[in-house]
Tab-separated table of N, CA and C in Angstrom:
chain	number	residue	atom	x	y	z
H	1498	UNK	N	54.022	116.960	18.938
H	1498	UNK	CA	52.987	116.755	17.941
H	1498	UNK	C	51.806	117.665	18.239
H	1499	UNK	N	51.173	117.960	17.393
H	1499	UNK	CA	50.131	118.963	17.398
H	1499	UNK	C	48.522	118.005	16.894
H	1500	UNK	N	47.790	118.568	17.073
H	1500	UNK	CA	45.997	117.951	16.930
H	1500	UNK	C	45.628	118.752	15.920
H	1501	UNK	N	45.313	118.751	14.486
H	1501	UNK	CA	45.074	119.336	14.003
H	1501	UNK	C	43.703	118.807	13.142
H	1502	UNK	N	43.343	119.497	12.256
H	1502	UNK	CA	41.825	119.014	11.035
H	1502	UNK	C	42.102	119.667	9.788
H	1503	UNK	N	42.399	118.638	9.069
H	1503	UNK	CA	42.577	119.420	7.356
H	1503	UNK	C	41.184	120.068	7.171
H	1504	UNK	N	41.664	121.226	6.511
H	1504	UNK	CA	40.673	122.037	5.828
H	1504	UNK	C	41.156	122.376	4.625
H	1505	UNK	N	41.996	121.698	3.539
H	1505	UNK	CA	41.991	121.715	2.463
H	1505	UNK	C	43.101	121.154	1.531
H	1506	UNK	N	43.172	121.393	0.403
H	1506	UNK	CA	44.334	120.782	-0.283
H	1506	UNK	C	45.152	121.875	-0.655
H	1507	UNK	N	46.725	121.615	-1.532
H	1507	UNK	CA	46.999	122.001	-2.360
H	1507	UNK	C	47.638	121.877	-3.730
H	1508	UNK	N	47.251	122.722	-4.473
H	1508	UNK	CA	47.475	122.194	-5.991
H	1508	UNK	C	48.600	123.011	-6.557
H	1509	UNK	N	50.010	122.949	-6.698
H	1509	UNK	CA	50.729	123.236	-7.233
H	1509	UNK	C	51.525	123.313	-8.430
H	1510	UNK	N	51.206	123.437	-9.814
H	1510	UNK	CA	51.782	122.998	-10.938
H	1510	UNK	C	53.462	123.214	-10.574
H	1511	UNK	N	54.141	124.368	-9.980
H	1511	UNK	CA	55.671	124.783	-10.121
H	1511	UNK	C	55.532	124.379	-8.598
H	1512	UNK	N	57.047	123.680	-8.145
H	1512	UNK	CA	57.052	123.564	-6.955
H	1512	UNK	C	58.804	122.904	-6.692
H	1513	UNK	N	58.682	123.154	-5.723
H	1513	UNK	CA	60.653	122.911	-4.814
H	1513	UNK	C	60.867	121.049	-5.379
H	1514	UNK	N	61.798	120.698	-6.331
H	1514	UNK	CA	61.695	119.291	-7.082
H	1514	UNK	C	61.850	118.508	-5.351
H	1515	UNK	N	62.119	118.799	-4.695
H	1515	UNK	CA	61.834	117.864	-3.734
H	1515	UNK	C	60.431	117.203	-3.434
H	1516	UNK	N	59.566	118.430	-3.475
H	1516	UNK	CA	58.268	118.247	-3.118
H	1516	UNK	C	57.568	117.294	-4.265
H	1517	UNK	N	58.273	117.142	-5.289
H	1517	UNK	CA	57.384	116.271	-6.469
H	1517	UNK	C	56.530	114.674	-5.697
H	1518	UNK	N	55.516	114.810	-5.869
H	1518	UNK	CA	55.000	113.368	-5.566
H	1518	UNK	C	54.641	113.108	-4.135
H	1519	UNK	N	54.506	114.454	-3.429
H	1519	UNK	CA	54.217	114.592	-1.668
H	1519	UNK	C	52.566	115.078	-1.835
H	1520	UNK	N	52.059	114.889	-1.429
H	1520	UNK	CA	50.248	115.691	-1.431
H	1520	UNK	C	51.025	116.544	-0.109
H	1521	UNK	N	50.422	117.952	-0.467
H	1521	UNK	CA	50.514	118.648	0.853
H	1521	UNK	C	49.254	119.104	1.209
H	1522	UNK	N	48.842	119.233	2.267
H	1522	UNK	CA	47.420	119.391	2.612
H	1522	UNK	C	47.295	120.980	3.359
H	1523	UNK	N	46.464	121.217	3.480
H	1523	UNK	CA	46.507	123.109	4.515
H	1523	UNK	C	45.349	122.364	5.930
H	1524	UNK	N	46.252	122.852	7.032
H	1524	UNK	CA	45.463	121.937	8.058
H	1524	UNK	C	45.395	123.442	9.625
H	1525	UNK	N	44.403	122.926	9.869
H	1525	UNK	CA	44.269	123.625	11.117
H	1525	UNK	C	44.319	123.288	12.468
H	1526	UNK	N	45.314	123.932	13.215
H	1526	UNK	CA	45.509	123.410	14.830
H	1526	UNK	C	44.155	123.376	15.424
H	1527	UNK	N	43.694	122.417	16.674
H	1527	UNK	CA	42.619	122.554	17.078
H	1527	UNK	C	43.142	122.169	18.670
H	1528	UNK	N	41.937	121.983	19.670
H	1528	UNK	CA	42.246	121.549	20.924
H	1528	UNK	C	41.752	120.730	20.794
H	1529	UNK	N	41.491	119.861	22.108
H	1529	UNK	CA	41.123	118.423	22.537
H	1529	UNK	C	39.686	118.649	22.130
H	1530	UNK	N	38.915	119.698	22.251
H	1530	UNK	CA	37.087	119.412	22.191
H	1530	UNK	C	37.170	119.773	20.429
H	1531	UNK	N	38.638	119.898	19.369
H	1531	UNK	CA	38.026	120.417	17.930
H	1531	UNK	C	38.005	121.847	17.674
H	1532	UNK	N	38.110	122.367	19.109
H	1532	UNK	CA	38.007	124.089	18.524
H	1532	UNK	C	39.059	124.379	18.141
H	1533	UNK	N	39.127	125.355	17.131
H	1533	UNK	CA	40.505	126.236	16.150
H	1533	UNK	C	40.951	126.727	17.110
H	1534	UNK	N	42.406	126.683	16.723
H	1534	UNK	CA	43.085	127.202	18.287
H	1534	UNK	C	44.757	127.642	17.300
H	1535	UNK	N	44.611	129.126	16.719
H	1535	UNK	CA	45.900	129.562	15.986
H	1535	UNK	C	45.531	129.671	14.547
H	1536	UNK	N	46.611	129.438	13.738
H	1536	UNK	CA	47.010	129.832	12.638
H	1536	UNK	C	46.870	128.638	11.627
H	1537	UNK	N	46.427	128.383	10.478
H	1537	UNK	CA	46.346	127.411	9.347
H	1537	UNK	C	47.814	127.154	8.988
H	1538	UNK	N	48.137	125.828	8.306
H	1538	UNK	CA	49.723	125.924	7.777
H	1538	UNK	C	49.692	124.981	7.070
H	1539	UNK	N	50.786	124.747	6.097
H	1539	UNK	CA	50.926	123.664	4.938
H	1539	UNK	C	51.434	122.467	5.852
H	1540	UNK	N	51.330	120.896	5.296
H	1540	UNK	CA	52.149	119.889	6.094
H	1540	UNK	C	51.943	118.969	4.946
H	1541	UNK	N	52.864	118.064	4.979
H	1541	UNK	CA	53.040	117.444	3.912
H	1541	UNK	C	51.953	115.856	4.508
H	1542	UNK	N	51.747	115.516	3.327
H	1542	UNK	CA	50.889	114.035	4.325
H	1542	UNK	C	51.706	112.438	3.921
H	1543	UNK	N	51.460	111.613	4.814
H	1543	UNK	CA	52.419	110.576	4.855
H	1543	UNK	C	51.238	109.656	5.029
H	1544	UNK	N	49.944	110.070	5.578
H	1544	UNK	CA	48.947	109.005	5.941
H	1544	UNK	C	47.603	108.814	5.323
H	1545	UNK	N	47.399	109.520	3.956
H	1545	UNK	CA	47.039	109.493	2.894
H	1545	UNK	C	45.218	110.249	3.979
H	1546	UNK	N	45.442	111.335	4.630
H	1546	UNK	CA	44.484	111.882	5.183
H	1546	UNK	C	43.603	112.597	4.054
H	1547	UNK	N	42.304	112.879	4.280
H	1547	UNK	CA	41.213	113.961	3.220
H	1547	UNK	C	40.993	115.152	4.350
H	1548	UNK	N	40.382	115.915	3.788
H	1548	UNK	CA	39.623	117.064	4.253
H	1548	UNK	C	38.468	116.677	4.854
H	1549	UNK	N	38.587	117.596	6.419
H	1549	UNK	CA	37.627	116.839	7.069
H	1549	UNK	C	38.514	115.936	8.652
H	1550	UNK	N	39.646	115.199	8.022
H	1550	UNK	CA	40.175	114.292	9.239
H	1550	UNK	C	40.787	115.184	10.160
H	1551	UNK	N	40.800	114.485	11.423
H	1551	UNK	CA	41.976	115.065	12.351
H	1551	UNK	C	42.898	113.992	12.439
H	1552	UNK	N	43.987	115.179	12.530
H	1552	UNK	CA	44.988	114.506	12.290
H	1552	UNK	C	46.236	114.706	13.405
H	1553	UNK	N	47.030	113.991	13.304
H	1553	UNK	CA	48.768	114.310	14.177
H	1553	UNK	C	49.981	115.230	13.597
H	1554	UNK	N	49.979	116.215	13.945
H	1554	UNK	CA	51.257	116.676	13.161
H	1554	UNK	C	52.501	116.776	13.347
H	1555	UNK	N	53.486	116.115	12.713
H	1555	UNK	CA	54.709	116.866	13.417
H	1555	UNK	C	55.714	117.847	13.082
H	1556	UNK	N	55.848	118.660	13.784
H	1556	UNK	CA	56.366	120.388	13.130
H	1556	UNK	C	58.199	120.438	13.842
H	1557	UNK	N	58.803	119.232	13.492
H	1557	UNK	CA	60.131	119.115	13.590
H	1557	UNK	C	60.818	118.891	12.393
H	1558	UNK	N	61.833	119.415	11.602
H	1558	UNK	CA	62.027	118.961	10.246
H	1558	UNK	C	62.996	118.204	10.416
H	1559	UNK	N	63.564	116.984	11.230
H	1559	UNK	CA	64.795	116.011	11.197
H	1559	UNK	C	63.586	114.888	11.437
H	1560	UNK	N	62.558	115.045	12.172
H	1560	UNK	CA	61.616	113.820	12.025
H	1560	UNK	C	60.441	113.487	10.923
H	1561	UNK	N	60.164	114.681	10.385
H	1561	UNK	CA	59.332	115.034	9.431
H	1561	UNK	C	60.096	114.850	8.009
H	1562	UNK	N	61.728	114.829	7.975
H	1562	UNK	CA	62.521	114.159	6.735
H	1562	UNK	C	62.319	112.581	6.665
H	1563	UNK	N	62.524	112.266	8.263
H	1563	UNK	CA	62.755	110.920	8.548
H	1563	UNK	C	61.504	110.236	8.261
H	1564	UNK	N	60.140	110.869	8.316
H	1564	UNK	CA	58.926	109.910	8.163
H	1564	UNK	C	59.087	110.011	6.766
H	1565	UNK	N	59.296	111.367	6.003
H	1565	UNK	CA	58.794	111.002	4.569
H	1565	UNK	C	60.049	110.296	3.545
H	1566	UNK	N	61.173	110.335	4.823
H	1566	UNK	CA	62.261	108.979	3.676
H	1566	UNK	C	63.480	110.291	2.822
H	1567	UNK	N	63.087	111.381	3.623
H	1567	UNK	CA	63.628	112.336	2.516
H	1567	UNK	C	65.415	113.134	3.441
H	1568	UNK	N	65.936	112.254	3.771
H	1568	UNK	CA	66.508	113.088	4.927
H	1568	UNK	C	67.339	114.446	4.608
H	1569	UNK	N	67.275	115.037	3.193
H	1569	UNK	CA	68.336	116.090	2.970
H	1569	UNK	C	67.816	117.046	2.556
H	1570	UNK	N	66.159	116.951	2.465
H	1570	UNK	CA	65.342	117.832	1.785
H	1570	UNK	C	64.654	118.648	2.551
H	1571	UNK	N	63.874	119.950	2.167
H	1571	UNK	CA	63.793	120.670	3.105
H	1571	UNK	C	62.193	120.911	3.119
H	1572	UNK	N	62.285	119.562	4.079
H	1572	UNK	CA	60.615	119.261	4.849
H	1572	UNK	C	60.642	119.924	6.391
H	1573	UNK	N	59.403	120.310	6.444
H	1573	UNK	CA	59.241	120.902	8.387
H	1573	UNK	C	58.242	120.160	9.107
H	1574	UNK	N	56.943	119.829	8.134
H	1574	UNK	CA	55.679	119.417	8.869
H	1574	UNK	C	54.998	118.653	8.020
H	1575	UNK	N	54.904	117.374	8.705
H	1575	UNK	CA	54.111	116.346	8.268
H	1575	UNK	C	53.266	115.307	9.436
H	1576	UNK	N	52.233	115.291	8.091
H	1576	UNK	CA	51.362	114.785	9.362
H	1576	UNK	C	51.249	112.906	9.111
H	1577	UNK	N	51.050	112.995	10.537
H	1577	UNK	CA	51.836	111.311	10.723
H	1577	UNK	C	50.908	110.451	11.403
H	1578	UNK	N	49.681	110.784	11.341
H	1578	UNK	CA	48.486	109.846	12.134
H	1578	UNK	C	47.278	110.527	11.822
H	1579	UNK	N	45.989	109.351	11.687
H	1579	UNK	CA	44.611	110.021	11.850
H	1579	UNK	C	44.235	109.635	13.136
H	1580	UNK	N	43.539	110.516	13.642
H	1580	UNK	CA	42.896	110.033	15.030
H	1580	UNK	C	41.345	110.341	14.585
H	1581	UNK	N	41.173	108.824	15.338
H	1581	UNK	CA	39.734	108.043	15.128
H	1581	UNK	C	38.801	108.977	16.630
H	1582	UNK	N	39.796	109.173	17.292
H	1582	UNK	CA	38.904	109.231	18.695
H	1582	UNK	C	39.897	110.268	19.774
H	1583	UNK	N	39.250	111.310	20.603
H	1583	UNK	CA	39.880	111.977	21.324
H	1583	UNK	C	39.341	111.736	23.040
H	1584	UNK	N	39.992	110.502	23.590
H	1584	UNK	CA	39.280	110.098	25.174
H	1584	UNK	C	40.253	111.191	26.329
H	1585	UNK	N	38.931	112.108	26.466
H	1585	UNK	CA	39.640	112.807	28.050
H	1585	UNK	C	39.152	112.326	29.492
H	1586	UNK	N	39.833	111.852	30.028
H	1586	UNK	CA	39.001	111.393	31.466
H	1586	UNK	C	39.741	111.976	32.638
């Protein structure tokens, strides 16, 4: 799983009929203190996250079918938790 922070939506009128009825969000990897750390990427959302949250991602597509119920469709990354709080000790 990855730590990431949505930084935006997307709006698709034409899209893969699988994807009908998924919000996909554009989210950015971060580290433990929040800093950007890589590349932006699409993920589908399962935890009804906004812009702004950090979030959990997971970038496996046999578990990322399995959260969104879809097992034959061709999902990679979805994000599967908000985190309220990041404790390093």
């Amino acid at each position: 799983m990855i730590l990431c922070r949505v930084i935006g939506n997307v709006v698709a009128t034409i899209k893969q009929p699988a994807y009908q009825g998924h919000k996909m969000l554009i989210v950015q990897p971060v580290d433990e203190h929040g800093n950007d750390k890589g590349k932006s990427f699409l993920s589908f959302d399962s935890v009804q996250a906004g812009v702004g949250d950090v979030v959990l991602v997971e970038q496996e597509g046999n578990c990322a079918r399995q959260i969104l119920g879809k097992r034959e469709d061709p999902f990679h990354s979805v994000i599967c938790g908000v985190v309220d709080k990041v404790n390093l000790e």
